[in-house]
Amino acid sequence: MADVPPGTTLAARTRALTGRARAAGRLAWATWRSIVGADRYDRYLAHHRAAHPDEPPMGEKEFWREHYHSLDRDTGARCC
């Protein structure tokens, strides 16, 4: 491992490897959530805080209901 100097104990090398594996796991999980759209509500909240700080955001259940209704209204957004 390039970030662990030679002569380092096995325990230190294990901690370094474990940390890198956890970081890779977090990145993989965030990427998967983005691909399947599970992070849409989180992105909505971030946008809402920046663009409309004085208004309360929709709740998560209301957000998803509106999201799916908008997909039903826009028939060009789906394949079938």
PDB file of C-alpha atoms in Angstrom, residues 16-49:
ATOM      1  CA  ALA A  16      -5.586   1.512   6.412  1.00  0.00           C
ATOM      2  CA  LEU A  17      -7.017  -1.219   4.206  1.00  0.00           C
ATOM      3  CA  THR A  18     -10.283  -1.283   6.158  1.00  0.00           C
ATOM      4  CA  GLY A  19     -10.616   2.492   5.795  1.00  0.00           C
ATOM      5  CA  ARG A  20     -10.078   2.315   2.047  1.00  0.00           C
ATOM      6  CA  ALA A  21     -12.613  -0.522   1.732  1.00  0.00           C
ATOM      7  CA  ARG A  22     -15.214   1.460   3.695  1.00  0.00           C
ATOM      8  CA  ALA A  23     -14.629   4.541   1.538  1.00  0.00           C
ATOM      9  CA  ALA A  24     -15.052   2.428  -1.608  1.00  0.00           C
ATOM     10  CA  GLY A  25     -18.250   0.944  -0.175  1.00  0.00           C
ATOM     11  CA  ARG A  26     -19.690   4.398   0.593  1.00  0.00           C
ATOM     12  CA  LEU A  27     -18.863   5.549  -2.933  1.00  0.00           C
ATOM     13  CA  ALA A  28     -20.464   2.445  -4.457  1.00  0.00           C
ATOM     14  CA  TRP A  29     -23.614   2.926  -2.337  1.00  0.00           C
ATOM     15  CA  ALA A  30     -23.920   6.620  -3.275  1.00  0.00           C
ATOM     16  CA  THR A  31     -23.412   5.761  -6.945  1.00  0.00           C
ATOM     17  CA  TRP A  32     -26.079   3.049  -6.803  1.00  0.00           C
ATOM     18  CA  ARG A  33     -28.569   5.411  -5.106  1.00  0.00           C
ATOM     19  CA  SER A  34     -27.922   7.965  -7.824  1.00  0.00           C
ATOM     20  CA  ILE A  35     -28.379   5.448 -10.638  1.00  0.00           C
ATOM     21  CA  VAL A  36     -31.721   4.154  -9.351  1.00  0.00           C
ATOM     22  CA  GLY A  37     -32.942   7.631  -8.360  1.00  0.00           C
ATOM     23  CA  ALA A  38     -33.176   6.976  -4.639  1.00  0.00           C
ATOM     24  CA  ASP A  39     -31.348  10.232  -3.904  1.00  0.00           C
ATOM     25  CA  ARG A  40     -33.945  12.417  -5.658  1.00  0.00           C
ATOM     26  CA  TYR A  41     -35.534  13.555  -2.395  1.00  0.00           C
ATOM     27  CA  ASP A  42     -32.133  14.434  -0.915  1.00  0.00           C
ATOM     28  CA  ARG A  43     -31.332  16.488  -4.019  1.00  0.00           C
ATOM     29  CA  TYR A  44     -34.758  18.145  -3.821  1.00  0.00           C
ATOM     30  CA  LEU A  45     -34.114  19.149  -0.199  1.00  0.00           C
ATOM     31  CA  ALA A  46     -30.708  20.614  -1.080  1.00  0.00           C
ATOM     32  CA  HIS A  47     -32.222  22.580  -3.971  1.00  0.00           C
ATOM     33  CA  HIS A  48     -35.155  23.729  -1.841  1.00  0.00           C
ATOM     34  CA  ARG A  49     -32.870  24.963   0.950  1.00  0.00           C
TER      35      ARG A  49
END
